PDB file of C-alpha atoms in Angstrom:
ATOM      1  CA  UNK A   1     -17.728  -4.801 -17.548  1.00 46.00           C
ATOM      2  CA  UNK A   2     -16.611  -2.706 -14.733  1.00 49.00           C
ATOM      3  CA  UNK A   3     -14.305  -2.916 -11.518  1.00 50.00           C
ATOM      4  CA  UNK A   4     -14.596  -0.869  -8.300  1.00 50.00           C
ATOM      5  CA  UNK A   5     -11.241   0.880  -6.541  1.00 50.00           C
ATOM      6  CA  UNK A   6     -10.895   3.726  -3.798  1.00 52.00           C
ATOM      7  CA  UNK A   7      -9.440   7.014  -4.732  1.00 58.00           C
ATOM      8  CA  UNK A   8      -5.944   6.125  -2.522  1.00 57.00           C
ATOM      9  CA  UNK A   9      -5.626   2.738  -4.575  1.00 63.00           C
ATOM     10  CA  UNK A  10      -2.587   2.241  -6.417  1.00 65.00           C
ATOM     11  CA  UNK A  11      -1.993   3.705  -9.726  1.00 68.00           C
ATOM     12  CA  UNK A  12      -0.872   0.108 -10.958  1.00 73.00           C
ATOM     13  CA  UNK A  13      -4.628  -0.650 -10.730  1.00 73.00           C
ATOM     14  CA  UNK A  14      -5.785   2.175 -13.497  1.00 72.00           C
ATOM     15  CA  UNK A  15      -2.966   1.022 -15.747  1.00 75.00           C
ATOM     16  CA  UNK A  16      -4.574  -2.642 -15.619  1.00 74.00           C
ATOM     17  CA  UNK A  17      -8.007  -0.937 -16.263  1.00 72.00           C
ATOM     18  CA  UNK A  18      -6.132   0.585 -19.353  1.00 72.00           C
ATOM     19  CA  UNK A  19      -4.304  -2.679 -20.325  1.00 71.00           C
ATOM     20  CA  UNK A  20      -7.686  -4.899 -20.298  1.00 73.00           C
ATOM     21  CA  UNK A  21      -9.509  -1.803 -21.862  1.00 78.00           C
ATOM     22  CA  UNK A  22     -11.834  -2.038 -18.786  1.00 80.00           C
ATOM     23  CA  UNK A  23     -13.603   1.118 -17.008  1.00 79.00           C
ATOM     24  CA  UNK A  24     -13.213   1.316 -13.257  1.00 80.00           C
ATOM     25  CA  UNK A  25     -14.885   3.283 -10.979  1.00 82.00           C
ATOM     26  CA  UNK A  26     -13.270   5.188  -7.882  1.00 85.00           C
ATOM     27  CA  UNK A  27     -15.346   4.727  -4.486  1.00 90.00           C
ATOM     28  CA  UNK A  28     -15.198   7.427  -1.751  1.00 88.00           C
ATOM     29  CA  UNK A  29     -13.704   5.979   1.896  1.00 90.00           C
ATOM     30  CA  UNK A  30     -15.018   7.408   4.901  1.00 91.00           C
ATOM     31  CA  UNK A  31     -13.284   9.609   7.540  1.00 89.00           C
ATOM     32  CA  UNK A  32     -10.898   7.596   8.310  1.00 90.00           C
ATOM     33  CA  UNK A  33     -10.168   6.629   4.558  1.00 91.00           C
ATOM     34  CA  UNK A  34     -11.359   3.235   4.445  1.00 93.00           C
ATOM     35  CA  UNK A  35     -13.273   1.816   1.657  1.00 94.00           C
ATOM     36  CA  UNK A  36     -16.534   0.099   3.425  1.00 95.00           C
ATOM     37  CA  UNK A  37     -18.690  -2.501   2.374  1.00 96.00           C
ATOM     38  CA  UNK A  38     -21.736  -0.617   1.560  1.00 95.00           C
ATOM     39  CA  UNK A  39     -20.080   2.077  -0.287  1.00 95.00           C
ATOM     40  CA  UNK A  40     -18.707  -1.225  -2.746  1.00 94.00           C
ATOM     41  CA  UNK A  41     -22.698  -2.570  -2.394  1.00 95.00           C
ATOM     42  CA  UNK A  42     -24.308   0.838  -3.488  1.00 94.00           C
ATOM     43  CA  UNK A  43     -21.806   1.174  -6.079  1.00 93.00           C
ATOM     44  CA  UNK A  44     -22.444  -2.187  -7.653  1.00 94.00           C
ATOM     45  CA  UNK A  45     -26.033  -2.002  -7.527  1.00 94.00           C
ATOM     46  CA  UNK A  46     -25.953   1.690  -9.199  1.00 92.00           C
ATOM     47  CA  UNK A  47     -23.560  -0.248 -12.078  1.00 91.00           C
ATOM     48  CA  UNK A  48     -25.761  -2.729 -12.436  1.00 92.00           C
ATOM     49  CA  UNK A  49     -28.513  -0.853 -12.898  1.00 92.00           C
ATOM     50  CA  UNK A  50     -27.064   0.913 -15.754  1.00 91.00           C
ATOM     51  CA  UNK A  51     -25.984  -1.778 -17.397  1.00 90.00           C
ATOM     52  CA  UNK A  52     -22.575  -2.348 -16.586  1.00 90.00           C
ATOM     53  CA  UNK A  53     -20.986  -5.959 -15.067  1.00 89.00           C
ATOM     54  CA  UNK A  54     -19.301  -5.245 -11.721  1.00 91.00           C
ATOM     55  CA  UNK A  55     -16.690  -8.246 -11.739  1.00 91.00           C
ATOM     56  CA  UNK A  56     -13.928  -6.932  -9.507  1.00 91.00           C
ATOM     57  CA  UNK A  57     -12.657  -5.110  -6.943  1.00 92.00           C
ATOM     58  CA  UNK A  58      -9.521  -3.933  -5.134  1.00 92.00           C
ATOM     59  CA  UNK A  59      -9.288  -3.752  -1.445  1.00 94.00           C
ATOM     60  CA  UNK A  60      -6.086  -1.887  -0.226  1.00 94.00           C
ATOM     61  CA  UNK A  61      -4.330  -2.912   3.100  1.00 96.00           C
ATOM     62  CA  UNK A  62      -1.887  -0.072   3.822  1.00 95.00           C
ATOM     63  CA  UNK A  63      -2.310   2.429   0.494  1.00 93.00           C
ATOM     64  CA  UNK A  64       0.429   4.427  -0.716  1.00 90.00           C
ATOM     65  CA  UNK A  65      -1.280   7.685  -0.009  1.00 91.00           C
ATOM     66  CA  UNK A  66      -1.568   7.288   3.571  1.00 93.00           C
ATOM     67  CA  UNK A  67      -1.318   3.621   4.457  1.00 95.00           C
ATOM     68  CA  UNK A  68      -5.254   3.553   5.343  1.00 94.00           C
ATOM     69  CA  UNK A  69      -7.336  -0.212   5.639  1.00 96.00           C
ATOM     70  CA  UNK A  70     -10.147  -0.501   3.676  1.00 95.00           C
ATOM     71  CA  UNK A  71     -12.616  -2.707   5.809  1.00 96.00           C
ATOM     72  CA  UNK A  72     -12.265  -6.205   4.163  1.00 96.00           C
ATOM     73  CA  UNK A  73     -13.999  -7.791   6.101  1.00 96.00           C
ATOM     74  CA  UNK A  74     -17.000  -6.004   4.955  1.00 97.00           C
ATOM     75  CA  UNK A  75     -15.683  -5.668   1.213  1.00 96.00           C
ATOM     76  CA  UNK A  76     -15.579  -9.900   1.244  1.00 97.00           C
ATOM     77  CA  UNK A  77     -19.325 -10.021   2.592  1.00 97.00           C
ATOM     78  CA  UNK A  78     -20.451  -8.074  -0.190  1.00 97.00           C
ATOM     79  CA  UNK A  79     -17.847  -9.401  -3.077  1.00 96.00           C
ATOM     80  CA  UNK A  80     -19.043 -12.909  -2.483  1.00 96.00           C
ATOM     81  CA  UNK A  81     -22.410 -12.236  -2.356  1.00 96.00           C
ATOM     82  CA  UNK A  82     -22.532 -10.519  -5.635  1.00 95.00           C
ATOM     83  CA  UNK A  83     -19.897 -12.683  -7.326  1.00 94.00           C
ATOM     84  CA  UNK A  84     -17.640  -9.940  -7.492  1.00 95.00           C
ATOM     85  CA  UNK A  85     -13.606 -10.891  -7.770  1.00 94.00           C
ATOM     86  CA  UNK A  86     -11.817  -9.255  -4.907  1.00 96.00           C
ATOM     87  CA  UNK A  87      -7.879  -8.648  -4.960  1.00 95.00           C
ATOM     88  CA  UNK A  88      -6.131  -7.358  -1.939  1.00 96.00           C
ATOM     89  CA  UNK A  89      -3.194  -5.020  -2.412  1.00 95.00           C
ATOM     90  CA  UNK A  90      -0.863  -5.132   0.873  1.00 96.00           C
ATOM     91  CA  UNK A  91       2.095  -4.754  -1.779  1.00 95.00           C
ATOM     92  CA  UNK A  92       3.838  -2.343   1.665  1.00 95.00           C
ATOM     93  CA  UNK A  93       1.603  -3.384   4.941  1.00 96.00           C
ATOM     94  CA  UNK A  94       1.664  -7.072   3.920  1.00 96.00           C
ATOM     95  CA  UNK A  95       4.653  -7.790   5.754  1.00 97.00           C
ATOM     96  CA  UNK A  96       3.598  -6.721   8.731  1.00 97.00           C
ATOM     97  CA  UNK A  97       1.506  -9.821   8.862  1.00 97.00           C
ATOM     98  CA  UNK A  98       4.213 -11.573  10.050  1.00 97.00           C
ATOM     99  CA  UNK A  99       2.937 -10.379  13.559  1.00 98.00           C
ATOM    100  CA  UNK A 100       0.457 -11.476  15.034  1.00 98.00           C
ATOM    101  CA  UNK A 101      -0.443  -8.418  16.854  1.00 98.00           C
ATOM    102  CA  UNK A 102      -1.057  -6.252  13.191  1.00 98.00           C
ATOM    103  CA  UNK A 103      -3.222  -9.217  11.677  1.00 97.00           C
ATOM    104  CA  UNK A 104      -6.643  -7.609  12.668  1.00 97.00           C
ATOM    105  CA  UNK A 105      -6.306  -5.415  10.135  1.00 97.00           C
ATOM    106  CA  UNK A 106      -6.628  -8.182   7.074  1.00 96.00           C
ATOM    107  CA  UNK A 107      -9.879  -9.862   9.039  1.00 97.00           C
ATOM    108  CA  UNK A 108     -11.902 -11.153   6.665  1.00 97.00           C
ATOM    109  CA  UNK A 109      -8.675 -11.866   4.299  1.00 97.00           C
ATOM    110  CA  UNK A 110     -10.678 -15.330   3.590  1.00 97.00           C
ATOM    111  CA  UNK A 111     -13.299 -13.878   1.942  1.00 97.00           C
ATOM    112  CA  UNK A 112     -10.582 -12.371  -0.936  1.00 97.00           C
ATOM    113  CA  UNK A 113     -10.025 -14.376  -3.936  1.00 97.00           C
ATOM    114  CA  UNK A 114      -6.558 -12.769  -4.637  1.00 96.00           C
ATOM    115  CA  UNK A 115      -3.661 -11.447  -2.172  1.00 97.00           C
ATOM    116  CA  UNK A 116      -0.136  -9.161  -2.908  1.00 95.00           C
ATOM    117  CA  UNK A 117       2.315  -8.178  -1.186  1.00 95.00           C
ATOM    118  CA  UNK A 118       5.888  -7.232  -1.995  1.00 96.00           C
ATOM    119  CA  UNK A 119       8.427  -8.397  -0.024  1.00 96.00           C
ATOM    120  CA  UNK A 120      10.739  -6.013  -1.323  1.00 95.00           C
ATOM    121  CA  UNK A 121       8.945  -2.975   0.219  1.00 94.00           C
ATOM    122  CA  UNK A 122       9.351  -3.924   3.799  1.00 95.00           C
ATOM    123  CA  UNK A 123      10.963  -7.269   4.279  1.00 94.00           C
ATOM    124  CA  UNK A 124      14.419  -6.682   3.446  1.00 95.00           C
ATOM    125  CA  UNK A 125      14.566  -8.210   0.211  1.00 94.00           C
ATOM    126  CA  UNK A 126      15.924  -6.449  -2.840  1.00 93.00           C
ATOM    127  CA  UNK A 127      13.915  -5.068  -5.883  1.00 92.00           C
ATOM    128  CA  UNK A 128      12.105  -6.414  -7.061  1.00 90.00           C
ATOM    129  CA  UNK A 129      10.116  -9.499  -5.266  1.00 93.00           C
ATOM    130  CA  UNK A 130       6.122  -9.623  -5.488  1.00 92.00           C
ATOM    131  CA  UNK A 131       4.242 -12.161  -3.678  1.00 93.00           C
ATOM    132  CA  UNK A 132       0.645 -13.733  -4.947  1.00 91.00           C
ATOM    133  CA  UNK A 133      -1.266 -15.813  -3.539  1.00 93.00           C
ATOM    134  CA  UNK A 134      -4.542 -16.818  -5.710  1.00 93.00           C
ATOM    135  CA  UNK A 135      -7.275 -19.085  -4.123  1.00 94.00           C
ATOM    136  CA  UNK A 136      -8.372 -20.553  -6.921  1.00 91.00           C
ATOM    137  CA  UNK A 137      -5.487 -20.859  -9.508  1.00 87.00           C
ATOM    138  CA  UNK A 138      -7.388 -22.203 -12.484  1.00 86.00           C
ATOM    139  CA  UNK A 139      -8.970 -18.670 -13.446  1.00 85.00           C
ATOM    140  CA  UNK A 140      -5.803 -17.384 -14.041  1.00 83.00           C
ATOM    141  CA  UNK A 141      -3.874 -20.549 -15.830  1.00 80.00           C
ATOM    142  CA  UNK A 142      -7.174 -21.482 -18.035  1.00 81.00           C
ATOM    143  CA  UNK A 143      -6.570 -17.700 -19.410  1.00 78.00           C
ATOM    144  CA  UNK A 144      -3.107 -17.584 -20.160  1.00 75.00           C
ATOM    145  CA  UNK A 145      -2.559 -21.007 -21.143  1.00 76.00           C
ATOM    146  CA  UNK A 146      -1.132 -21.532 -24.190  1.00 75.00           C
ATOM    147  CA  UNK A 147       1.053 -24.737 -24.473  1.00 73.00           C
ATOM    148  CA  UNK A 148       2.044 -25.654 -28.100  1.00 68.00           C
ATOM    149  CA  UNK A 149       4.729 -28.479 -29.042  1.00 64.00           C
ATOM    150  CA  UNK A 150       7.551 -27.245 -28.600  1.00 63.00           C
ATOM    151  CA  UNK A 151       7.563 -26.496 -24.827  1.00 70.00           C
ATOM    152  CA  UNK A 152       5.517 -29.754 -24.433  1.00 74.00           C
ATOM    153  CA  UNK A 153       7.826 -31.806 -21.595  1.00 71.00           C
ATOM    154  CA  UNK A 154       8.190 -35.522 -19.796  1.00 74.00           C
ATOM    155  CA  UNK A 155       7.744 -33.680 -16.549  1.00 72.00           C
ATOM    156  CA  UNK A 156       4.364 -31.754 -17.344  1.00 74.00           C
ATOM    157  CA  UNK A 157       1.914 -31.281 -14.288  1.00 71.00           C
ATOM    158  CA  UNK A 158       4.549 -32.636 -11.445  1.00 72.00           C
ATOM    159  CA  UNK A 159       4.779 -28.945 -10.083  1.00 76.00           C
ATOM    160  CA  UNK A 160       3.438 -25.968 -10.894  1.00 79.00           C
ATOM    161  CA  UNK A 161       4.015 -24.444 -14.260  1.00 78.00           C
ATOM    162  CA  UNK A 162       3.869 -20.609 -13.639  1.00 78.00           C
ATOM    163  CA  UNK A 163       4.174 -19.397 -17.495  1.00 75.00           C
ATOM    164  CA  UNK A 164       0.596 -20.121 -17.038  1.00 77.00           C
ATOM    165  CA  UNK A 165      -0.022 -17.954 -14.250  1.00 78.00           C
ATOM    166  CA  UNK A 166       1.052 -14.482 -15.857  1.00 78.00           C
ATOM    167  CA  UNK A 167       1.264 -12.819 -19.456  1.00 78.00           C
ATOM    168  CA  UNK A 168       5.164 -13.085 -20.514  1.00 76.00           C
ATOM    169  CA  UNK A 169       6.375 -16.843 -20.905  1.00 75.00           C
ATOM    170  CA  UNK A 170       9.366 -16.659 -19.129  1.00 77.00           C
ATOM    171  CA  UNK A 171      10.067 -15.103 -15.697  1.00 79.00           C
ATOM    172  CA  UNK A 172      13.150 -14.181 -13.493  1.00 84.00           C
ATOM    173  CA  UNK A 173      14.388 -16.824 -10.654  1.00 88.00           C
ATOM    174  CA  UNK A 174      12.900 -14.137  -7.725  1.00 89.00           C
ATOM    175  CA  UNK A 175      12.495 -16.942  -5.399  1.00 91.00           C
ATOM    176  CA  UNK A 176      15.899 -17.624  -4.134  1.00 94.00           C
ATOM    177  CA  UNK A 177      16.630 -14.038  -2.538  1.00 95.00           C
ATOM    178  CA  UNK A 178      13.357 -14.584  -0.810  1.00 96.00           C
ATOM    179  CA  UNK A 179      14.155 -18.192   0.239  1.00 96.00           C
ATOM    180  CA  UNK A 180      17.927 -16.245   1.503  1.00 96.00           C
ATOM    181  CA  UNK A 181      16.399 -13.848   3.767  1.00 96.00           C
ATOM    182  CA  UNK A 182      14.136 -16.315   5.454  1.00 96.00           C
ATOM    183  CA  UNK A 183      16.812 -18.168   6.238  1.00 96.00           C
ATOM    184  CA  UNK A 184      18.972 -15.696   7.291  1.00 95.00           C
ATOM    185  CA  UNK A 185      16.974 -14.039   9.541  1.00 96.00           C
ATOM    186  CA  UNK A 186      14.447 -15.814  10.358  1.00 96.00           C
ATOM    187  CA  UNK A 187      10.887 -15.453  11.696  1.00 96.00           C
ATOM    188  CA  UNK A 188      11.875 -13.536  14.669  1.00 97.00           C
ATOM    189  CA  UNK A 189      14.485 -11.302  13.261  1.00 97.00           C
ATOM    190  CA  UNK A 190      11.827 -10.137  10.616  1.00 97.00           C
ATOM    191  CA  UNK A 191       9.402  -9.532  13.022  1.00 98.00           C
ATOM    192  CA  UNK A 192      11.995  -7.311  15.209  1.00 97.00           C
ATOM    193  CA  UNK A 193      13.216  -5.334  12.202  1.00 97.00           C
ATOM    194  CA  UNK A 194       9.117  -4.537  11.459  1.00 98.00           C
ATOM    195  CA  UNK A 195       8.174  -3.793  14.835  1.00 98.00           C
ATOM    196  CA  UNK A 196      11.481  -0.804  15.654  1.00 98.00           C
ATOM    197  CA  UNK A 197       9.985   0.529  12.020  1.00 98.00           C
ATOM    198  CA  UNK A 198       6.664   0.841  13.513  1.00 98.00           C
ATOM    199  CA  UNK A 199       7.618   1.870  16.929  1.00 98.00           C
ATOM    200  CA  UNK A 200       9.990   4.321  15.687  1.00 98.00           C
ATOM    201  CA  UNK A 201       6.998   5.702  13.384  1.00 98.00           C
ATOM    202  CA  UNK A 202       4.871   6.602  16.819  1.00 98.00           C
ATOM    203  CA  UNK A 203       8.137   8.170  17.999  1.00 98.00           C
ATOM    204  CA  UNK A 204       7.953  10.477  15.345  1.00 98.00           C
ATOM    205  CA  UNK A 205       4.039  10.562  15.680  1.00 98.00           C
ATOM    206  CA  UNK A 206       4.379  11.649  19.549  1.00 98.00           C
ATOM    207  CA  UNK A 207       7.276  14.706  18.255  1.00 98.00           C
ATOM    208  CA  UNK A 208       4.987  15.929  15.562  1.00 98.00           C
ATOM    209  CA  UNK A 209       1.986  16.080  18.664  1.00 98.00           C
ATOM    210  CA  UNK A 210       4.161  17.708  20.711  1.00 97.00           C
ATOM    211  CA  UNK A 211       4.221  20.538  18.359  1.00 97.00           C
ATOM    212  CA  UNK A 212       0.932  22.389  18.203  1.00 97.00           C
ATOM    213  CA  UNK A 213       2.248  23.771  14.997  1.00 97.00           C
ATOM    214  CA  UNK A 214       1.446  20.617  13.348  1.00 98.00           C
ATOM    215  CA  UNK A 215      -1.164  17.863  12.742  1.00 97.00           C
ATOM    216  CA  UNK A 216      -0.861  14.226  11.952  1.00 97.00           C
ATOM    217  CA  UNK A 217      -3.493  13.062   8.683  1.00 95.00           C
ATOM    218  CA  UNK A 218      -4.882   9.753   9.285  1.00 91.00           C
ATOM    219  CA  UNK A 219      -3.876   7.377  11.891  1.00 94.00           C
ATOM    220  CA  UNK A 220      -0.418   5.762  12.142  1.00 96.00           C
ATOM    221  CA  UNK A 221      -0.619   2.044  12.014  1.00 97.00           C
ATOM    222  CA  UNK A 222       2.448   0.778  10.285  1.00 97.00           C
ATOM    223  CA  UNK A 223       5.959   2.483   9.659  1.00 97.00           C
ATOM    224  CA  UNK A 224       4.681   5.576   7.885  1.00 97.00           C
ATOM    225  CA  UNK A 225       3.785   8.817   9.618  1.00 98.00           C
ATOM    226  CA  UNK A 226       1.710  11.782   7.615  1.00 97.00           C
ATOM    227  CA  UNK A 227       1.369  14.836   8.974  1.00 98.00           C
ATOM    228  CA  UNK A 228       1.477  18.668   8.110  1.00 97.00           C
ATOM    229  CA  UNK A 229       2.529  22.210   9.492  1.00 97.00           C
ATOM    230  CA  UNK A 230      -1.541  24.031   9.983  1.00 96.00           C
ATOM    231  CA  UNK A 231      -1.785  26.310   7.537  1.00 93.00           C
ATOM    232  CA  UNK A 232      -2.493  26.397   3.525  1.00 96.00           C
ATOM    233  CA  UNK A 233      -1.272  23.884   1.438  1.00 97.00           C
ATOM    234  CA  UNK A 234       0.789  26.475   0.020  1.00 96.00           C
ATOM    235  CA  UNK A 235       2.605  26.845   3.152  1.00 96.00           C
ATOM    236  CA  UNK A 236       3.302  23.003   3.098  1.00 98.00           C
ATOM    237  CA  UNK A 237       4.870  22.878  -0.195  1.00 97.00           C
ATOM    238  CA  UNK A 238       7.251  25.563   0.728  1.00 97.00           C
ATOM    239  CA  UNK A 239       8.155  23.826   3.803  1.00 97.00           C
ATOM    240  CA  UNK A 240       8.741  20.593   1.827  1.00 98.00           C
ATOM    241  CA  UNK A 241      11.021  22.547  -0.100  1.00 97.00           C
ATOM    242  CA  UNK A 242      12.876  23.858   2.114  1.00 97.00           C
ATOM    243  CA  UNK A 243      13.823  20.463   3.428  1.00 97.00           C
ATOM    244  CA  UNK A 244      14.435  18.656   0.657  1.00 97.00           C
ATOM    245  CA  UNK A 245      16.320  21.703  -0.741  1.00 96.00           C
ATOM    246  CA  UNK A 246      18.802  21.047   2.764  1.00 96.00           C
ATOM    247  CA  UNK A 247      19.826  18.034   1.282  1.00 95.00           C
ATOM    248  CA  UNK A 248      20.248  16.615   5.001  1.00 96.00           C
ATOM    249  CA  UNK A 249      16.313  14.122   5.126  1.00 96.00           C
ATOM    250  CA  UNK A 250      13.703  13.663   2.360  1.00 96.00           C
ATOM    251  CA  UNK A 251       9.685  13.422   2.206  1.00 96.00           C
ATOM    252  CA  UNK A 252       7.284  13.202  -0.110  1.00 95.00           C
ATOM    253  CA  UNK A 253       4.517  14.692  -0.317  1.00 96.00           C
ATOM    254  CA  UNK A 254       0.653  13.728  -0.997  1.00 94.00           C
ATOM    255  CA  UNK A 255      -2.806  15.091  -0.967  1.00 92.00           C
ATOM    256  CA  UNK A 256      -6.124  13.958  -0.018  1.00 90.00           C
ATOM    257  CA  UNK A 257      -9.431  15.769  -0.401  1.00 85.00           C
ATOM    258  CA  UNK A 258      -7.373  18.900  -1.168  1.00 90.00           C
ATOM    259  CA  UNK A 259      -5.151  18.544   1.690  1.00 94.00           C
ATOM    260  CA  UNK A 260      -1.597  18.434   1.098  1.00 96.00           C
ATOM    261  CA  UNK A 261       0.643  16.799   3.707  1.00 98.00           C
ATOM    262  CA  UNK A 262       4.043  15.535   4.034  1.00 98.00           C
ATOM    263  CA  UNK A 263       4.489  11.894   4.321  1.00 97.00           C
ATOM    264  CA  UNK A 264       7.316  10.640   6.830  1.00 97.00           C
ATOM    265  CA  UNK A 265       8.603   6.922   5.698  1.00 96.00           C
ATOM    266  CA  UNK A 266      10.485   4.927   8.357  1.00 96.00           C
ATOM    267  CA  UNK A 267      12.476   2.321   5.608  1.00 91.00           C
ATOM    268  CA  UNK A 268      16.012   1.789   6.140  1.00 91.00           C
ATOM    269  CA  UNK A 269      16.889  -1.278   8.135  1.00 90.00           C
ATOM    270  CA  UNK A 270      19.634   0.395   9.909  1.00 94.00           C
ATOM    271  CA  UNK A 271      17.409   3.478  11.285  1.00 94.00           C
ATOM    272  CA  UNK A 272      17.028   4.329  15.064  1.00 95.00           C
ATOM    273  CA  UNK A 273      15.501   6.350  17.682  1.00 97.00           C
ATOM    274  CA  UNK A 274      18.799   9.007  16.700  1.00 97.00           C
ATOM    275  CA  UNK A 275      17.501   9.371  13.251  1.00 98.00           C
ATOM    276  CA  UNK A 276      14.098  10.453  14.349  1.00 98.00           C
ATOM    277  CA  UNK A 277      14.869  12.734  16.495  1.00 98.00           C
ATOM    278  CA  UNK A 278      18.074  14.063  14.054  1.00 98.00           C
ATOM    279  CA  UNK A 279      15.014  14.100  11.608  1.00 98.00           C
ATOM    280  CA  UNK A 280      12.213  16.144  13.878  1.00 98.00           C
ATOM    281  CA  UNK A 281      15.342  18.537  14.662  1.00 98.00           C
ATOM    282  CA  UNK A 282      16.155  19.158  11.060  1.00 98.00           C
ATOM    283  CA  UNK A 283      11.922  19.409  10.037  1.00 98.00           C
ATOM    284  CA  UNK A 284      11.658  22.097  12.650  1.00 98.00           C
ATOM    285  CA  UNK A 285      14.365  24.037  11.547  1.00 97.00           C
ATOM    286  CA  UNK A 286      13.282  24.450   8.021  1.00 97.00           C
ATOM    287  CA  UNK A 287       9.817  25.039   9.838  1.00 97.00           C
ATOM    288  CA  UNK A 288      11.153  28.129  12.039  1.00 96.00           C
ATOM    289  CA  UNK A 289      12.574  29.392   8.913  1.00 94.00           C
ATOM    290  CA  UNK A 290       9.499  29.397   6.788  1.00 94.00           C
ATOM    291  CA  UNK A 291       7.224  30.769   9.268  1.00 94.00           C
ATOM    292  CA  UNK A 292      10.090  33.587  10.199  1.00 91.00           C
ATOM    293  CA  UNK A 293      10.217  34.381   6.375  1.00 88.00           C
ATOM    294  CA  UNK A 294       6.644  34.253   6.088  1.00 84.00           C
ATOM    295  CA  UNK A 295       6.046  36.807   9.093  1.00 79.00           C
ATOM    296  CA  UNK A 296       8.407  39.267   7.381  1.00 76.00           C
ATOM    297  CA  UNK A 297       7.050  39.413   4.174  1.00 73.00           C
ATOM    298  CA  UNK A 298       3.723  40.022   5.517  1.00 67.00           C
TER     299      UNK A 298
END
């Protein structure tokens, strides 16, 4: 048995690999880091032909790394057709669905058999909230079903009975903080708060352009922003030093294909246009310091 996954998927899928005792394989993405439906095709016909079962696969809307979109639509042809069960992870981009304007990027979302996202990440609910969505329930509760006497009921098969749906038998009430901030905000609220994270994201997008010191790594389509001074990787992990070391912002950093960059989050629901530019002030000050100390030492 084997399942497919890009390099940028999330390490939560190579711990389930680990769990289930299952090899995966990692697929390349192309230049703009999106897994594409023949890569998965060629893949699963190379498995097959040494002897493995290809019986899953992970598409990723919005991946940690870089929040890249693998091509579902393409990933869906080829799942179906070779009875392959595809999952989509959208556990950050997946509230951005609420608009309509950002739901191009899960076409082909009918073809997937399986759907995440976390609420928690991006839609101003508190850790920890996970959505699924299966289309076909019965997999999953024909698995983990185990129902002996003593948890038999009078009220058995009036709703649905979700200590069938997941390993542990019992589960936390996350539902009602959910069910709060829908009702709190609302559709358009939600929509407003995602839509300033995403604009203020291309804010920081058109600063870091502006500055032909730097370079932006892979497109920016949702609230996150990665980018990098030119230079050695080296260089970058000084810099990233220097301003976490300040104390005053914090990034994270990542790497793809040996390239390191710095990855710029918009998260906070009470951020602004002010704190991008406080934060673009505060990057290129570290930045003129590096490249000052660097000059000297040289």
């Amino acid at each position: 048995m084997l399942r497919s996954r890009k390099r940028q998927a999330h390490s939560s899928v190579e711990r389930a690999g680990l769990l289930g005792g299952v090899k995966f394989r990692q697929l390349e993405v192309d230049e703009k880091y999106k897994l594409r439906g023949d890569t998965m095709a060629e893949a699963i016909r190379n498995d097959k032909e040494q002897g493995f079962i290809p019986f899953y696969a992970v598409a990723t809307l919005g991946t940690t790394v870089n929040c890249a979109f693998d091509r579902l639509d393409e990933m869906g042809i080829v799942a179906n057709r070779e009875g392959v069960w595809l999952h989509v992870d959208a556990a950050y981009a997946g509230s951005a669905f609420i608009c309509p304007e950002f739901r191009y990027l899960m076409k082909g979302i009918e073809l997937a058999d399986s759907f995440n996202f976390n609420p928690h990440k991006w839609m101003l609910v508190n850790f920890d909230c996970s959505a699924m969505w299966l289309k076909d329930p019965t997999y999953v509760i024909n698995a983990f079903n185990v129902d002996p006497l003593y948890l038999k009921h009078d009220m058995q098969g009036s709703a649905p009975d979700y200590r069938h749906w997941q390993i542990p038998l019992g589960r936390r009430f996350r539902a009602l903080k959910l069910w709060f901030v829908l009702r709190l905000y609302g559709v358009e609220n939600l929509q407003k708060h995602i839509r300033s994270h995403i604009a203020q994201a291309h804010e920081f997008e058109a600063l870091v352009l502006s500055d032909p010191r730097f370079e932006i790594v892979g497109e920016v389509l949702m609230g996150l922003v990665c980018f990098r001074l030119k230079g050695s990787n080296e260089l970058n992990e000084i810099l990233l030093k220097r301003i976490n070391g300040a104390g005053n912002i914090h990034l994270v950093p990542s790497k793809i294909k040996d390239t390191y960059f710095l990855r710029f989050a918009v998260c906070s629901r009470f951020s602004e246009s002010k704190d991008i530019q406080y934060s673009w002030k505060e990057i290129k000050l570290r930045t003129n310091e590096v490249l000052e100390e660097q000059s000297l030492s040289k």
